[in-house]
XYZ file of C-alpha atoms in Angstrom:
407
model
C -49.980 -12.067 83.827
C -50.018 -8.380 84.917
C -52.438 -9.200 87.726
C -50.295 -12.051 89.108
C -47.134 -9.978 88.656
C -48.593 -7.288 90.935
C -49.691 -9.849 93.523
C -46.217 -11.426 93.887
C -44.413 -9.804 96.773
C -47.439 -7.679 97.729
C -48.613 -8.302 101.309
C -52.101 -6.943 100.557
C -52.967 -10.232 98.869
C -51.691 -12.587 101.575
C -55.077 -14.246 102.094
C -55.580 -14.927 98.376
C -52.047 -16.316 98.055
C -52.533 -18.593 101.058
C -55.220 -20.496 99.099
C -52.718 -21.521 96.382
C -50.572 -24.580 97.297
C -46.831 -23.842 97.736
C -45.884 -26.230 94.947
C -48.028 -24.362 92.419
C -46.786 -20.952 93.610
C -43.189 -22.141 93.218
C -43.927 -23.434 89.693
C -45.634 -20.171 88.598
C -42.814 -17.972 89.890
C -40.051 -20.163 88.496
C -41.347 -20.448 84.929
C -43.474 -17.332 84.380
C -41.807 -14.699 86.596
C -38.109 -15.566 86.393
C -36.844 -12.154 87.497
C -38.809 -12.232 90.745
C -37.962 -15.885 91.319
C -34.241 -15.156 90.939
C -34.486 -12.091 93.172
C -36.178 -14.185 95.876
C -33.391 -16.772 95.721
C -30.719 -14.082 96.034
C -32.561 -12.457 98.951
C -32.863 -15.788 100.752
C -29.186 -16.569 100.154
C -28.057 -13.145 101.367
C -30.297 -13.422 104.440
C -28.800 -16.838 105.212
C -25.293 -15.391 104.726
C -25.991 -12.562 107.165
C -27.513 -14.911 109.735
C -24.530 -17.259 109.544
C -22.025 -14.422 109.812
C -23.896 -12.901 112.763
C -23.791 -16.254 114.567
C -20.022 -16.392 114.058
C -19.470 -12.795 115.171
C -21.571 -13.346 118.282
C -19.519 -16.400 119.223
C -16.248 -16.684 121.081
C -13.860 -18.605 118.831
C -10.781 -20.457 120.034
C -8.313 -21.434 117.325
C -6.163 -24.541 117.629
C -2.455 -23.658 117.704
C -0.211 -26.610 116.913
C 3.172 -27.050 118.571
C 6.498 -26.623 116.688
C 6.958 -30.381 116.223
C 3.574 -30.711 114.500
C 4.214 -27.571 112.464
C 7.560 -28.945 111.324
C 5.806 -31.991 109.883
C 3.205 -29.776 108.204
C 5.906 -27.688 106.485
C 7.531 -30.868 105.133
C 4.183 -32.253 104.005
C 3.200 -29.035 102.204
C 6.473 -29.056 100.260
C 6.099 -32.745 99.493
C 2.498 -32.561 98.226
C 1.998 -28.978 97.040
C 5.387 -28.107 95.507
C 6.662 -29.853 92.366
C 9.919 -31.802 92.621
C 13.227 -30.264 91.511
C 13.326 -32.319 88.319
C 9.883 -31.023 87.288
C 10.980 -27.371 87.193
C 13.743 -25.694 85.175
C 15.074 -22.160 85.665
C 16.928 -19.975 83.201
C 17.875 -16.332 82.668
C 16.215 -14.307 79.920
C 18.766 -12.490 77.768
C 16.433 -10.184 75.827
C 15.481 -7.816 78.658
C 14.617 -4.385 77.265
C 11.350 -5.223 75.512
C 10.187 -7.349 78.415
C 10.939 -4.594 80.949
C 9.190 -1.881 78.951
C 6.129 -4.069 78.561
C 5.905 -5.160 82.193
C 7.247 -2.352 84.423
C 7.348 0.837 82.344
C 5.826 2.898 85.185
C 8.444 1.705 87.654
C 11.220 2.501 85.170
C 9.909 6.088 84.984
C 9.816 6.320 88.788
C 13.389 5.060 89.023
C 14.565 7.594 86.428
C 13.066 10.435 88.508
C 14.403 9.088 91.793
C 17.948 8.159 90.771
C 18.351 10.720 87.970
C 19.619 7.838 85.868
C 17.829 4.481 85.780
C 21.043 3.034 84.315
C 22.252 2.843 87.917
C 19.923 -0.155 88.201
C 20.925 -3.562 86.894
C 18.113 -5.896 85.832
C 18.043 -9.677 85.872
C 15.073 -11.624 84.516
C 14.645 -15.241 85.544
C 12.045 -17.685 84.315
C 10.885 -20.980 85.799
C 9.225 -23.523 83.494
C 7.043 -26.412 84.603
C 5.027 -28.419 82.080
C 3.970 -25.695 79.584
C 3.624 -22.996 82.221
C 6.072 -20.166 82.960
C 6.699 -17.856 85.895
C 8.930 -14.787 85.678
C 10.929 -12.770 88.172
C 12.494 -9.327 87.673
C 15.410 -8.666 90.032
C 16.578 -5.054 90.342
C 20.043 -4.357 91.760
C 21.820 -1.072 92.276
C 25.103 -1.067 90.351
C 28.471 -0.308 91.841
C 29.607 3.113 90.623
C 33.321 3.735 90.291
C 34.533 6.488 92.594
C 31.336 6.585 94.629
C 32.028 6.712 98.368
C 29.157 4.414 99.340
C 28.889 1.425 97.030
C 26.743 -1.643 97.347
C 28.514 -4.703 98.701
C 27.194 -8.105 97.717
C 27.672 -9.200 101.332
C 25.702 -6.329 102.857
C 22.296 -6.413 101.171
C 18.660 -6.987 102.006
C 16.037 -8.217 99.555
C 12.557 -6.713 99.224
C 10.046 -8.838 97.282
C 6.775 -7.616 95.757
C 4.118 -10.002 94.466
C 0.907 -8.756 92.920
C -2.596 -10.152 92.683
C -4.922 -11.011 89.831
C -4.385 -7.616 88.161
C -0.663 -8.296 87.771
C 2.421 -6.363 88.864
C 1.893 -3.714 86.212
C -1.362 -2.650 87.883
C 0.183 -2.447 91.356
C 3.277 -0.618 90.161
C 1.044 1.824 88.286
C -0.307 2.856 91.709
C 3.209 4.233 92.208
C 5.276 2.623 94.924
C 6.235 6.162 95.893
C 9.617 7.807 96.272
C 9.713 7.038 100.021
C 9.435 3.302 99.438
C 11.802 3.252 96.455
C 14.277 5.357 98.465
C 14.003 2.901 101.316
C 14.715 0.002 98.984
C 17.641 1.452 97.035
C 19.273 3.935 99.437
C 20.519 1.035 101.541
C 21.583 -0.979 98.517
C 18.715 -3.441 98.821
C 17.722 -5.594 95.870
C 14.101 -5.453 94.712
C 12.353 -8.524 93.280
C 9.068 -8.376 91.357
C 6.861 -11.465 91.034
C 3.372 -12.263 89.737
C 0.889 -15.033 90.408
C 0.747 -17.821 87.782
C -1.370 -16.993 84.719
C -1.360 -13.294 85.706
C 0.686 -10.243 84.773
C 4.090 -11.331 83.480
C 2.908 -14.958 83.550
C -0.219 -14.541 81.406
C -0.689 -16.897 78.472
C 0.060 -15.119 75.200
C -2.561 -16.570 72.862
C -1.193 -14.546 69.917
C 2.238 -16.175 70.101
C 3.040 -18.375 67.081
C 4.243 -21.279 69.227
C 1.085 -21.014 71.295
C -1.051 -21.166 68.161
C 0.745 -24.374 67.125
C 0.096 -25.882 70.551
C -3.590 -25.030 70.252
C -3.817 -26.552 66.755
C -2.152 -29.723 68.014
C -4.495 -29.704 71.010
C -1.469 -29.818 73.304
C -1.956 -29.750 77.023
C -0.512 -27.081 79.338
C -0.321 -29.613 82.158
C -1.574 -33.146 82.894
C -5.339 -33.012 83.311
C -5.785 -29.718 81.430
C -9.161 -29.604 79.685
C -10.167 -26.185 78.397
C -7.878 -23.553 76.880
C -10.445 -20.803 77.462
C -10.187 -21.234 81.222
C -6.418 -20.637 81.299
C -6.991 -17.113 82.638
C -8.516 -18.478 85.853
C -6.701 -20.365 88.580
C -9.521 -22.854 89.092
C -8.338 -24.563 85.906
C -5.591 -26.053 88.102
C -8.254 -28.109 89.889
C -7.973 -30.571 86.958
C -4.244 -31.159 87.523
C -3.211 -34.771 87.943
C 0.175 -36.201 86.953
C 0.268 -39.996 87.097
C 4.081 -39.871 87.282
C 3.817 -37.825 90.480
C 0.492 -38.933 91.992
C 1.034 -37.163 95.329
C 1.269 -33.695 93.736
C -1.892 -31.655 94.316
C -3.395 -28.746 92.297
C -1.773 -25.980 94.365
C 1.570 -27.299 93.067
C 0.861 -25.288 89.915
C -0.027 -22.184 91.953
C 3.087 -22.181 94.104
C 5.983 -24.002 92.435
C 7.007 -21.388 89.843
C 7.628 -18.618 92.371
C 8.869 -21.062 95.021
C 11.782 -22.179 92.817
C 12.517 -18.654 91.591
C 12.809 -17.461 95.187
C 14.940 -20.422 96.221
C 17.311 -19.815 93.290
C 17.669 -16.078 93.945
C 18.180 -16.596 97.678
C 20.825 -19.272 97.047
C 22.701 -17.039 94.589
C 22.809 -13.998 96.876
C 23.986 -13.556 100.433
C 21.115 -11.452 101.805
C 21.100 -10.285 105.423
C 17.324 -9.966 105.581
C 14.413 -10.735 103.255
C 11.055 -8.946 103.334
C 8.152 -9.993 101.132
C 4.931 -8.043 100.603
C 1.940 -8.987 98.498
C -1.330 -7.401 97.449
C -4.705 -9.147 97.011
C -3.999 -12.609 95.534
C -0.315 -11.822 96.028
C -1.034 -11.388 99.748
C -2.258 -14.981 99.864
C 0.805 -16.226 97.983
C 3.062 -14.222 100.310
C 1.611 -16.123 103.273
C 1.870 -19.494 101.530
C 5.486 -19.028 100.430
C 6.684 -17.528 103.704
C 5.232 -20.553 105.520
C 7.548 -22.890 103.586
C 10.554 -20.629 102.829
C 11.994 -19.847 106.267
C 14.618 -17.442 104.886
C 11.853 -14.818 104.503
C 12.201 -12.724 107.669
C 9.092 -10.549 107.268
C 5.957 -11.345 105.291
C 3.355 -8.626 104.712
C -0.070 -9.400 103.221
C -2.218 -6.459 102.047
C -5.935 -6.753 101.233
C -5.822 -10.482 100.579
C -7.568 -13.753 101.295
C -5.641 -14.667 104.408
C -8.387 -14.761 107.036
C -9.405 -18.187 108.478
C -12.040 -20.136 106.566
C -14.673 -19.717 109.276
C -15.004 -16.083 108.190
C -15.430 -16.912 104.471
C -19.220 -16.637 104.462
C -19.617 -13.958 101.810
C -18.686 -14.642 98.185
C -16.438 -11.557 98.023
C -14.115 -13.276 100.510
C -13.668 -16.448 98.451
C -11.303 -17.449 95.654
C -10.484 -20.899 94.310
C -6.893 -20.993 95.526
C -7.480 -19.613 99.021
C -10.110 -22.293 99.751
C -8.630 -25.173 97.714
C -10.027 -28.386 99.220
C -6.963 -30.647 98.758
C -4.967 -28.229 100.877
C -7.414 -26.779 103.386
C -8.987 -30.133 104.245
C -5.645 -30.920 105.889
C -4.183 -27.586 106.987
C -5.581 -24.353 108.379
C -4.729 -20.691 108.028
C -3.683 -20.835 111.688
C -1.004 -23.371 110.695
C 0.223 -20.998 107.991
C 0.286 -17.969 110.320
C 2.410 -19.845 112.828
C 4.703 -21.377 110.182
C 5.414 -17.859 108.869
C 6.805 -16.899 112.291
C 9.161 -19.876 112.766
C 12.553 -20.185 111.071
C 14.110 -23.383 109.680
C 15.105 -24.542 113.191
C 11.667 -23.614 114.538
C 12.944 -20.687 116.515
C 10.314 -17.961 116.756
C 12.151 -15.088 115.067
C 10.190 -14.141 111.937
C 7.314 -11.646 111.599
C 4.014 -12.110 109.775
C 1.735 -9.127 109.011
C -1.842 -9.001 107.671
C -3.193 -5.601 106.685
C -6.840 -5.299 105.672
C -8.755 -2.442 104.065
C -11.953 -1.945 106.088
C -13.649 -0.125 103.189
C -12.283 -2.254 100.337
C -14.551 -1.951 97.272
C -13.332 -5.298 95.958
C -13.027 -8.138 98.389
C -11.584 -9.595 101.598
C -13.258 -7.065 103.820
C -16.011 -6.626 106.413
C -15.156 -4.481 109.415
C -16.979 -6.499 112.084
C -15.564 -9.765 110.785
C -11.977 -8.475 110.580
C -12.092 -6.959 114.056
C -13.493 -10.239 115.405
C -10.567 -12.058 113.754
C -8.034 -9.685 115.350
C -9.474 -10.251 118.828
C -9.949 -14.022 118.389
C -6.478 -14.940 117.131
C -3.288 -13.609 118.644
C 0.222 -15.028 118.507
C 3.762 -13.828 119.031
C 5.239 -12.104 115.952
C 1.811 -12.171 114.256
C 0.236 -8.783 113.526
C -3.090 -7.566 112.107
C -3.492 -3.944 111.028
C -6.283 -1.981 109.331
C -6.594 1.006 107.042
C -9.407 2.648 105.107
C -9.337 3.389 101.401
C -11.776 3.268 98.509
C -9.145 1.578 96.365
C -8.185 -2.083 96.458
C -4.457 -2.246 97.114
C -1.798 -1.505 99.714
C -1.174 1.321 102.159
C 2.111 3.140 101.505
C 2.623 4.440 105.039
C 2.015 1.090 106.722
C 4.378 -0.618 104.277
C 7.049 2.020 104.869
C 6.681 1.706 108.661
C 7.155 -2.067 108.505
C 10.137 -1.763 106.157
C 11.695 0.708 108.607
C 11.019 -1.501 111.630
């Protein structure tokens, strides 16, 4: 065993190894030297990855840009197939706020106290959308009118800034500190600030300790039609099982998008905002792109460090997630469609802006300097912007965000 172990991978014994048939060599490595067999497979896979990526980067790519008429049909089709119907989703306000706020955004509350001297100047609304046995939450922060104050906030003169976080949840992003400059920008001009999370993450995580949840588990209740395994409810790929026979056209991404889609629609309908800006980080960057493509009231959409590059660049595993490559969606539509949709308003006038900001040294995912620069050169469109920054943390860049908010 020791002798063969030393021969494997050693070029000195090439002649001896050439005598042994390939089938037998494969069998010996697979069953008696598993570590080296596995390492060989990984090396071959990584070599193939690099070769494929190099071929792409050495090619001149032309992306197909659809016209506004075709894009209009795509927007309708996405809403029809990948957003639940009105009657499938209910929305209500949460009345017990304090405990929820302390649990979810304690760091932001501290920042607001320092910035405004009194966080009581901020009014909080918590909304919840429910669909099947899933819930999505939204925290809306508004600056209160103060009696006697010269400059008060008018309900008819407000902008809305929306933040949506990735798989780590809003608490993780807000713990990075939004920074006094950004908070000042949001509240000094009486803007409202809305905090969202992806489904199953952050505020929307399943609480397995909850008594009602325990009863559901004991009864073997289903979270949604097609649900199979309660242990997988912390991963979005569980939605791949979704199938509702009452609504056969609804696809798995309906569960990814509908909760926040209806929360945004409700908040926008209830408030007369002049301008709406949405920014997302990581998985939230992807959801920012998806929602801005189908909610034309969003004037600026800003995606930081997320899976928003076209599929042709998704060679490496670090640039792949279930939702951003979901086959029922991306077999029919492309990221190019989404980029363009995020720049057209409801009448298909080109007056919205769509930003994608990538971290060239991201330790997590959705990176690769050569690939990202190739993307920037290969795809260009009016009101579509790609920017880069360098950081050894996965997240957003404060200065770039502030510059776009000020633009």
